[in-house]
PDB file of C-alpha atoms and ligand atoms in Angstrom:
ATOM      1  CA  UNK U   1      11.830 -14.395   0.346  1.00 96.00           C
ATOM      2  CA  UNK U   2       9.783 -14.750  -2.879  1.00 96.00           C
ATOM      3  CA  UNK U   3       9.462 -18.562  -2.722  1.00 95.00           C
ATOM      4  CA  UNK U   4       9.515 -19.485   0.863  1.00 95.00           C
ATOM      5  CA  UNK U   5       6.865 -16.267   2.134  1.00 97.00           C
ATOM      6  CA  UNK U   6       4.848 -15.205  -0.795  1.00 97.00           C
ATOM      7  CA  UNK U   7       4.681 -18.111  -3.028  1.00 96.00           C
ATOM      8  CA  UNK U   8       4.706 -20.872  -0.419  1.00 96.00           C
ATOM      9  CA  UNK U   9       1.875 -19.214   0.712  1.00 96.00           C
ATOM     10  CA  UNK U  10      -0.365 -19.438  -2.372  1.00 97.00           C
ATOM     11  CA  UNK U  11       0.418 -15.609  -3.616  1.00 97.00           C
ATOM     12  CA  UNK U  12       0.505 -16.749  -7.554  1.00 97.00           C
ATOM     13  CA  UNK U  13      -0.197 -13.192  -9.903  1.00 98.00           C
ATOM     14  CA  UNK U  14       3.134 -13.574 -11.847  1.00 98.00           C
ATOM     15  CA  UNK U  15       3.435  -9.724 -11.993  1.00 98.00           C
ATOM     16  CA  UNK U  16       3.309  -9.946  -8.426  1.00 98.00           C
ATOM     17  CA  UNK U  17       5.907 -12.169  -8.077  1.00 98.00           C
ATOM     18  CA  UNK U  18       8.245 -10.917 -10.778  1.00 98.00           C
ATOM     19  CA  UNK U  19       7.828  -7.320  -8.798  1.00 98.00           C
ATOM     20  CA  UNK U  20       8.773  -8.793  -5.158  1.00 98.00           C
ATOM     21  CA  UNK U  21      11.635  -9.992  -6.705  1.00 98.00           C
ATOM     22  CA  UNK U  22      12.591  -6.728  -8.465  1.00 98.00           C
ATOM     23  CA  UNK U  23      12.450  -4.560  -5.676  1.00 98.00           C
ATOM     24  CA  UNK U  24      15.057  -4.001  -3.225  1.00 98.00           C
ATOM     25  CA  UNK U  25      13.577  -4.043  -0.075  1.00 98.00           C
ATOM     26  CA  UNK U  26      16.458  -3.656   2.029  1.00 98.00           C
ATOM     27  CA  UNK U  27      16.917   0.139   0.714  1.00 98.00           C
ATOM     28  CA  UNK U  28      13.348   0.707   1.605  1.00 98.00           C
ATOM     29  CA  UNK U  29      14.713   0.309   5.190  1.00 97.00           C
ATOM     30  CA  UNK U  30      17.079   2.408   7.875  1.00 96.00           C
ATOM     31  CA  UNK U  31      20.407   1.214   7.217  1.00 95.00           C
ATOM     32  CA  UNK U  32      20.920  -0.062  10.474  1.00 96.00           C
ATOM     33  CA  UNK U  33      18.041  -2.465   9.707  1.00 96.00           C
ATOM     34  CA  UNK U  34      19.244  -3.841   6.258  1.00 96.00           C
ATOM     35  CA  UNK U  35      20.205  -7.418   7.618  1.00 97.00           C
ATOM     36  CA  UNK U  36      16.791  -8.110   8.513  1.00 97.00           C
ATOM     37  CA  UNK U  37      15.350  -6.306   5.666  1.00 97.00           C
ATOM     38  CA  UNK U  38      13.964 -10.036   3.781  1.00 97.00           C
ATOM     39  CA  UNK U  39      12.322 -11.823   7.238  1.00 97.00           C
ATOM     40  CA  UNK U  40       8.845 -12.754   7.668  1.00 97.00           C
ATOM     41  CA  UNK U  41       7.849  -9.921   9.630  1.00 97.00           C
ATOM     42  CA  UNK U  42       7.444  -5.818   9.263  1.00 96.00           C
ATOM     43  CA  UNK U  43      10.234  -3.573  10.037  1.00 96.00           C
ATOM     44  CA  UNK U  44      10.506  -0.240  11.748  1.00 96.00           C
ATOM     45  CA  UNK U  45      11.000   2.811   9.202  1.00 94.00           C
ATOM     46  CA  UNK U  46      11.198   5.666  11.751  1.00 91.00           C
ATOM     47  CA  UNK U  47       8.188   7.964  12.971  1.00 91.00           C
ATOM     48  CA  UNK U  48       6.922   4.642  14.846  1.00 90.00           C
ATOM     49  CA  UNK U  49       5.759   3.364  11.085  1.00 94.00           C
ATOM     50  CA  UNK U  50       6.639   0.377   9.856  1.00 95.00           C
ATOM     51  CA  UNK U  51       6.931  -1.239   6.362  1.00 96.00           C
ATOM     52  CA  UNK U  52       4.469  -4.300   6.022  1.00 96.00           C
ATOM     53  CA  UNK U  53       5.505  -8.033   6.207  1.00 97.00           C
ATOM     54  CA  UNK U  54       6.804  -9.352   2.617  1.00 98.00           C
ATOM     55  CA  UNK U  55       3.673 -11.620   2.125  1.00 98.00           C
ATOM     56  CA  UNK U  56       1.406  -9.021   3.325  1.00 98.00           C
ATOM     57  CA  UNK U  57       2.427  -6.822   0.950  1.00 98.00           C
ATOM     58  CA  UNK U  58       2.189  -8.955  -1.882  1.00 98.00           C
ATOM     59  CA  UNK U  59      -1.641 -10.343  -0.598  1.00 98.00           C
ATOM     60  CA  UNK U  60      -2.764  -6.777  -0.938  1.00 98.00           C
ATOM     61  CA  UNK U  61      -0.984  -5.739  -4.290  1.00 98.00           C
ATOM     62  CA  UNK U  62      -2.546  -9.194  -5.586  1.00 98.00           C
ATOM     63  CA  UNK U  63      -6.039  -8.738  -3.927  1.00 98.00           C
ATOM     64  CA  UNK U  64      -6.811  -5.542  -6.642  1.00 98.00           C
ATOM     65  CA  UNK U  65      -5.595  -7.486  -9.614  1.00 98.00           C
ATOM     66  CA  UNK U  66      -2.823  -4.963 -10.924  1.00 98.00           C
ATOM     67  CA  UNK U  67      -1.905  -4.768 -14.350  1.00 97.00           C
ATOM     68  CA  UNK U  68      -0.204  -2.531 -16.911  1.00 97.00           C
ATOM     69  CA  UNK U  69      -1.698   0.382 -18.148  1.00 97.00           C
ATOM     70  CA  UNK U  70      -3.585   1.116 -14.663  1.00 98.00           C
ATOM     71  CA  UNK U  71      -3.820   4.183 -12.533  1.00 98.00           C
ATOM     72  CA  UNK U  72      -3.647   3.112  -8.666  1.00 98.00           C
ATOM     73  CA  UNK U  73      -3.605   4.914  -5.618  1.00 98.00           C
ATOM     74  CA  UNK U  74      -2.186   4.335  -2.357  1.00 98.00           C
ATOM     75  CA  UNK U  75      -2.600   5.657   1.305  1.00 98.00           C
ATOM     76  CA  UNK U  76       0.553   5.935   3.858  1.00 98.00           C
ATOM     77  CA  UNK U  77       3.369   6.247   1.315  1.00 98.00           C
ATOM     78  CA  UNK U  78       5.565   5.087   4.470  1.00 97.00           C
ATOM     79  CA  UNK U  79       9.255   3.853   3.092  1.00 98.00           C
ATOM     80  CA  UNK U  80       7.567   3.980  -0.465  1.00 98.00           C
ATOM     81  CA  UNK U  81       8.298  -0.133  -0.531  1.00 98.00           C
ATOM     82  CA  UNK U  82       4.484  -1.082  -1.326  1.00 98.00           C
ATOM     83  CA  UNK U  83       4.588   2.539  -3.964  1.00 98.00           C
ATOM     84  CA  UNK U  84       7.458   0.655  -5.810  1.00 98.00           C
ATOM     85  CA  UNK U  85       6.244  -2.815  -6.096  1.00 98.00           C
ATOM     86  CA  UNK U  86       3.030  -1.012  -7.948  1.00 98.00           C
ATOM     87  CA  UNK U  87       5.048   0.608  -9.785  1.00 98.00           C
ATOM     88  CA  UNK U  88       6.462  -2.354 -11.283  1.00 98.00           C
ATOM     89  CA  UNK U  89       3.434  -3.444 -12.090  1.00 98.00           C
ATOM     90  CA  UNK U  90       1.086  -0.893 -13.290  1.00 98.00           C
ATOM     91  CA  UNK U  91       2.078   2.822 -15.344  1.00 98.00           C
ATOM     92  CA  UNK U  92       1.034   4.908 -12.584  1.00 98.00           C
ATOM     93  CA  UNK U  93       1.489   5.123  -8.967  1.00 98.00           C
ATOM     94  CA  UNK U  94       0.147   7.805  -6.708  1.00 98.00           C
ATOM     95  CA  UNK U  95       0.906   7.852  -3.150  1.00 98.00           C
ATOM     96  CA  UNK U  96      -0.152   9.785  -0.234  1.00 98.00           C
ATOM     97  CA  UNK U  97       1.577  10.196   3.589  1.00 98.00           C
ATOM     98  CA  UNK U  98       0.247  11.864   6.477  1.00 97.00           C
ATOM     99  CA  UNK U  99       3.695  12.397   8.178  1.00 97.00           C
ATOM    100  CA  UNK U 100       5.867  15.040   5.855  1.00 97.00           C
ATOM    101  CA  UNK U 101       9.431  13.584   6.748  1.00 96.00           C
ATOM    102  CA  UNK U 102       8.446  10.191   5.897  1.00 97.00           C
ATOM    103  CA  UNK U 103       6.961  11.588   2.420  1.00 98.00           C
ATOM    104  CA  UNK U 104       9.742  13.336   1.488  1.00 98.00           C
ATOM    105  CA  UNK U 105      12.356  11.205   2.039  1.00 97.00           C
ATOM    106  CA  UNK U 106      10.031   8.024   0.439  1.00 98.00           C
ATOM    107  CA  UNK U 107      10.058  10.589  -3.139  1.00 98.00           C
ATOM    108  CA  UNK U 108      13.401  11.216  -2.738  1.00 98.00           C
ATOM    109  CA  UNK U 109      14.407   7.194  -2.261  1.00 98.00           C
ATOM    110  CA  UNK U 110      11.551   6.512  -5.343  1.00 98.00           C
ATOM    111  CA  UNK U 111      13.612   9.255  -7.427  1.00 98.00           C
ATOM    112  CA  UNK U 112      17.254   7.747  -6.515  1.00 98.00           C
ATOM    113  CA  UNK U 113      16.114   4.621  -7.627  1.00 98.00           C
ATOM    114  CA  UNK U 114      14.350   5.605 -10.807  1.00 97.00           C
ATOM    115  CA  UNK U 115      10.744   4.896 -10.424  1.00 98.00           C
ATOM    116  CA  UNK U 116       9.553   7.735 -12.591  1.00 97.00           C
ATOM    117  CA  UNK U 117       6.095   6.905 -12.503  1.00 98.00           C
ATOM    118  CA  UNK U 118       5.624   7.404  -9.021  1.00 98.00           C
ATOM    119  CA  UNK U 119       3.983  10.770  -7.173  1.00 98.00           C
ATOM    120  CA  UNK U 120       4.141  11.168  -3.688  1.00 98.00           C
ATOM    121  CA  UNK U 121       1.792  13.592  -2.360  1.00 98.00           C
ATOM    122  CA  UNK U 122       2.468  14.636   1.862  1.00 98.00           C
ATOM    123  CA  UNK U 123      -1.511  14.951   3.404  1.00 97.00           C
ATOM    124  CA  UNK U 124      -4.418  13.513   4.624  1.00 98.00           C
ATOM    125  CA  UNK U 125      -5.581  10.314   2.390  1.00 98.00           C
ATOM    126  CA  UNK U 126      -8.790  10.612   3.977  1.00 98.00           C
ATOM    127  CA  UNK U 127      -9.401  12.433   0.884  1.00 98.00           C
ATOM    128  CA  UNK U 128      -7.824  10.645  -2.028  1.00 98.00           C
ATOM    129  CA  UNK U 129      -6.319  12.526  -4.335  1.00 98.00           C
ATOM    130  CA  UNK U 130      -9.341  13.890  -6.369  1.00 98.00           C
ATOM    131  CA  UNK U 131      -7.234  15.238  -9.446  1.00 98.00           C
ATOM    132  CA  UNK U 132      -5.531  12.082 -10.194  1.00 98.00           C
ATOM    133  CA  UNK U 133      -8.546  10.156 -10.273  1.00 95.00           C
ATOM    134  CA  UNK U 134     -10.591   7.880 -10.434  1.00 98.00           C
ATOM    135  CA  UNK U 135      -8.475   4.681  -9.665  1.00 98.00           C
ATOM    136  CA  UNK U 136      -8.701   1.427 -11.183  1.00 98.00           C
ATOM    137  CA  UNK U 137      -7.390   0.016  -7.295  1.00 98.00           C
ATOM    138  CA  UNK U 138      -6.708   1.926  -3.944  1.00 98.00           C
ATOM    139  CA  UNK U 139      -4.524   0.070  -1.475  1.00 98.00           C
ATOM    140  CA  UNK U 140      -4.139   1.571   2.048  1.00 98.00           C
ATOM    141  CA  UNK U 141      -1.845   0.433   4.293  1.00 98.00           C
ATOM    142  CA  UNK U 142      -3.070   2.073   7.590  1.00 97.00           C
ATOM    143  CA  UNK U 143      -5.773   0.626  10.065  1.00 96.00           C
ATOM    144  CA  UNK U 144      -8.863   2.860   9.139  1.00 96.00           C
ATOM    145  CA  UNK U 145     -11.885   2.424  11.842  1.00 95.00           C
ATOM    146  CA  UNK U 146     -14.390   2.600   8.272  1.00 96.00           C
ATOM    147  CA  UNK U 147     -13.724   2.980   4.887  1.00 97.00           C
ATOM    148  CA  UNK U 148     -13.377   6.300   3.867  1.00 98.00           C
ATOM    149  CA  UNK U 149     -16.287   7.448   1.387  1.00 97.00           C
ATOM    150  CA  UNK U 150     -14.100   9.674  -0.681  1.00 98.00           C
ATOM    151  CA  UNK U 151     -11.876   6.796  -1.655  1.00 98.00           C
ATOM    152  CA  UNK U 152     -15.176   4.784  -2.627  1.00 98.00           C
ATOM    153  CA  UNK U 153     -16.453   7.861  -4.825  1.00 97.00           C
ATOM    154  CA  UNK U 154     -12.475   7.707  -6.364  1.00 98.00           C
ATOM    155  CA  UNK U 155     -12.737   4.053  -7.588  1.00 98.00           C
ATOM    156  CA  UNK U 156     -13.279   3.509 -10.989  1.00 98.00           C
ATOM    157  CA  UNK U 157     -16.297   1.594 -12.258  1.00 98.00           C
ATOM    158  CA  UNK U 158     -14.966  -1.933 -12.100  1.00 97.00           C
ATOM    159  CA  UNK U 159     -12.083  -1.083  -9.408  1.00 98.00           C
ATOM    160  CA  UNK U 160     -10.467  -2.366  -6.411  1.00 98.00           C
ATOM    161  CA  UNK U 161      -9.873  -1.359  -2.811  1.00 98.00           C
ATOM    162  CA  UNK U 162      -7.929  -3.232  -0.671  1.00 98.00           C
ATOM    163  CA  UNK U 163      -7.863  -1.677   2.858  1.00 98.00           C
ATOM    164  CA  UNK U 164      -7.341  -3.088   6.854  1.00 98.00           C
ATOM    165  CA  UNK U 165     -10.713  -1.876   8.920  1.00 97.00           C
ATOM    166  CA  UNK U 166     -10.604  -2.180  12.828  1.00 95.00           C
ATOM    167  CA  UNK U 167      -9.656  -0.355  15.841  1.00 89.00           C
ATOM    168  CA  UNK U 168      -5.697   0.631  16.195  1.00 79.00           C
ATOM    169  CA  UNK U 169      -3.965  -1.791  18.495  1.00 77.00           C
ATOM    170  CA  UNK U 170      -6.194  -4.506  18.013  1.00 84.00           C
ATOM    171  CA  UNK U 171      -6.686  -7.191  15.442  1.00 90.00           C
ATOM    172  CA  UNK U 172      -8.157  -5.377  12.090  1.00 95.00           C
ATOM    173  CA  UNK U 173      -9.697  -7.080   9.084  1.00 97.00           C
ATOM    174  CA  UNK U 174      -8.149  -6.298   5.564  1.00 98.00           C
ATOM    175  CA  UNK U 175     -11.122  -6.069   3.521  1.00 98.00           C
ATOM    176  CA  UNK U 176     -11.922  -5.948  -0.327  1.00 98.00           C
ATOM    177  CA  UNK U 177     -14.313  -3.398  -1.788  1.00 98.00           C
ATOM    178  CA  UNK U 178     -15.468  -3.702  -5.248  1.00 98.00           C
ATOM    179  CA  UNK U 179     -17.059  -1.110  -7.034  1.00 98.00           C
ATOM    180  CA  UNK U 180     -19.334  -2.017  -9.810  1.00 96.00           C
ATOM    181  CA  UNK U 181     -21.872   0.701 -11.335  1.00 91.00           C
ATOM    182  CA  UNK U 182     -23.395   2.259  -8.169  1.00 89.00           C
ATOM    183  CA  UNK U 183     -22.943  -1.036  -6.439  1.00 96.00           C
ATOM    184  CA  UNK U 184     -20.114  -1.350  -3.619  1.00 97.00           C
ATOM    185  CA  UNK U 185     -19.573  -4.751  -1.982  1.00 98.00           C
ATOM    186  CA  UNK U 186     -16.723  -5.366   0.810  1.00 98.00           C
ATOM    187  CA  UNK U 187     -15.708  -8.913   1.467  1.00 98.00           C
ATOM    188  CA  UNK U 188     -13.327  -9.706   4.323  1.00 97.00           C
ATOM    189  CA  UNK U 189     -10.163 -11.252   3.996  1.00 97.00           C
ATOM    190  CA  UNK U 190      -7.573 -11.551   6.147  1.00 95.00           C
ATOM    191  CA  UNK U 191      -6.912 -10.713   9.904  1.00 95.00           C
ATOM    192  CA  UNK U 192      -4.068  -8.376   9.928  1.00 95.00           C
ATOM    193  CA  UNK U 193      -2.213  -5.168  12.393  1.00 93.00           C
ATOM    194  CA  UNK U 194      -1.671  -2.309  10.853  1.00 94.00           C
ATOM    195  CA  UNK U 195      -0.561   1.165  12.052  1.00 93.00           C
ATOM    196  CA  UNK U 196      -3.404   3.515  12.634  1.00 93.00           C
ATOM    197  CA  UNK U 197      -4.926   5.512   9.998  1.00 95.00           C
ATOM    198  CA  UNK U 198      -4.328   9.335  11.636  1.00 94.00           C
ATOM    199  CA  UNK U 199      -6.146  11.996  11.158  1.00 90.00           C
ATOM    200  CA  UNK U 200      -3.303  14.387  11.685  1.00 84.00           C
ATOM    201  CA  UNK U 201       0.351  14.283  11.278  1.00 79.00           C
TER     202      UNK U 201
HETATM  203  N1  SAH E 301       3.079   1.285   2.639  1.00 58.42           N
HETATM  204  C1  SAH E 301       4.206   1.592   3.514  1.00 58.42           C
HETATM  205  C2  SAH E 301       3.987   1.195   4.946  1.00 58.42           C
HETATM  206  C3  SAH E 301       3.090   2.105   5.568  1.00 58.42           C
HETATM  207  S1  SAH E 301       2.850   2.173   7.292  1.00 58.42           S
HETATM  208  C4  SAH E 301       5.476   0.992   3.004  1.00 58.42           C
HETATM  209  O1  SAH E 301       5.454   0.245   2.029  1.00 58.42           O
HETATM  210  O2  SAH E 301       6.518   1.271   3.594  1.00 58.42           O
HETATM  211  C5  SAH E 301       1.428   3.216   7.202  1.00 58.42           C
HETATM  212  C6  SAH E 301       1.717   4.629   6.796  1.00 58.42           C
HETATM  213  O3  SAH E 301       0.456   5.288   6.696  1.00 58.42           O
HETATM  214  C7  SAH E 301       2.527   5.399   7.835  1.00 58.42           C
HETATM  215  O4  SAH E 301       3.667   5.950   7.220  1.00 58.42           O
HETATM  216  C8  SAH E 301       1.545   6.485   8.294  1.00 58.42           C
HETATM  217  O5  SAH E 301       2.173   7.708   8.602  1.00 58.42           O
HETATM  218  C9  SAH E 301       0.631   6.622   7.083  1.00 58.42           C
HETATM  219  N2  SAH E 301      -0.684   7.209   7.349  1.00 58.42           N
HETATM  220  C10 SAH E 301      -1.483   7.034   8.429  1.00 58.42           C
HETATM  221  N3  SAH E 301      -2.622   7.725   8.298  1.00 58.42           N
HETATM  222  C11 SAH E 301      -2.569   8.348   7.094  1.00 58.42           C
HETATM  223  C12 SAH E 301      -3.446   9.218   6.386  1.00 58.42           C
HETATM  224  N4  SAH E 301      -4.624   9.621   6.894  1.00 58.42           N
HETATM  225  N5  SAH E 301      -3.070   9.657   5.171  1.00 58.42           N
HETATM  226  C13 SAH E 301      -1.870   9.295   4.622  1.00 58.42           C
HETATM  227  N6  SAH E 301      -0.991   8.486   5.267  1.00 58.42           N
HETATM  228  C14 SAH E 301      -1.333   8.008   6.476  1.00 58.42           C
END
């Protein structure tokens, strides 16, 4: 999966990589779905979510430069796949989901495995998670129709969002915003589809 999807397709952070490879992605999915658990494409997780494409995954985790010693956030915890691979990668994780079974049973599958240094909070990531901040990256992994000011004002000076921007059911852009002093600049990256960012569970 690593070499053919990810690095085949110029992904080259070593940390990156070394995390895709670590994590198991196939018990990030329903059982029933384990065989297909390493293709090129998303899977369903239940609660008409799914977990992201491999390479997509890795893109975004790249896109806010990661490294040890960093504080990130995420939005739509989903399986907790995208929570893990951070986790390999930086010493603190905190994730947010909108949908309360799907947050619970992502902690509970973070705690079996023994990724410590992962939170899982269940609400709205509209809001960040103000306490925790501010976050040297923010990835969010649900179609937003604009970026959501309170997870600007949660970026460290210097940080990273990575985040898809468009209309739900149509093609969305993943953009990169960059905070730096009270300058924010947004670059666009990728075309993408991503779930819709809700508003309530
Ligand atoms: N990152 C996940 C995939 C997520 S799919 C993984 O690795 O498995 C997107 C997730 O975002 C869904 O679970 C959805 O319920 C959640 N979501 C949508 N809107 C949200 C919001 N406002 N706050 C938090 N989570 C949200």
């Amino acid at each position: 999966m690593v070499r053919n999807q990810i690095e085949g397709r110029g992904v080259s952070d070593a940390a990156v990589l070394d995390a895709m490879r670590k994590v198991p992605r196939h018990l990030f999915v329903p059982e029933s779905l384990r065989s297909v658990a390493y293709d090129d494409s998303p899977v369903p997780i239940g609660s008409g979510q799914t977990i992201s494409q491999p390479y997509i995954v890795a893109y975004m985790t790249e896109a806010v430069r990661p490294s040890a010693g960093q504080k990130v956030l995420e939005v739509g915890t989903g399986s907790g796949y995208q929570a893990a691979v951070l986790a390999g990668i930086v010493e603190r994780v905190y994730t947010i989901e909108i949908i309360r079974e799907l947050g619970q049973s992502a902690a509970q599958r973070l705690e079996n495995l023994g990724y410590p240094n992962v939170e899982v909070k269940v609400g709205d990531g509209y809001f960040g998670w103000e306490e925790a901040g501010p976050f040297d990256a923010i990835v969010v992994t649900a179609a937003a129709e604009y970026i959501p000011p309170p997870l600007v004002d949660q970026l460290k000076d210097g940080g990273r969002m990575i985040i898809p921007v468009g209309s739900p059911f149509m093609v969305q852009m993943l953009m990169l915003v960059e905070k730096r002093g009270d300058e924010v600049t947004t670059k666009s990256l990728l075309p993408v589809r991503f779930v819709p960012f809700r508003r309530n569970p």
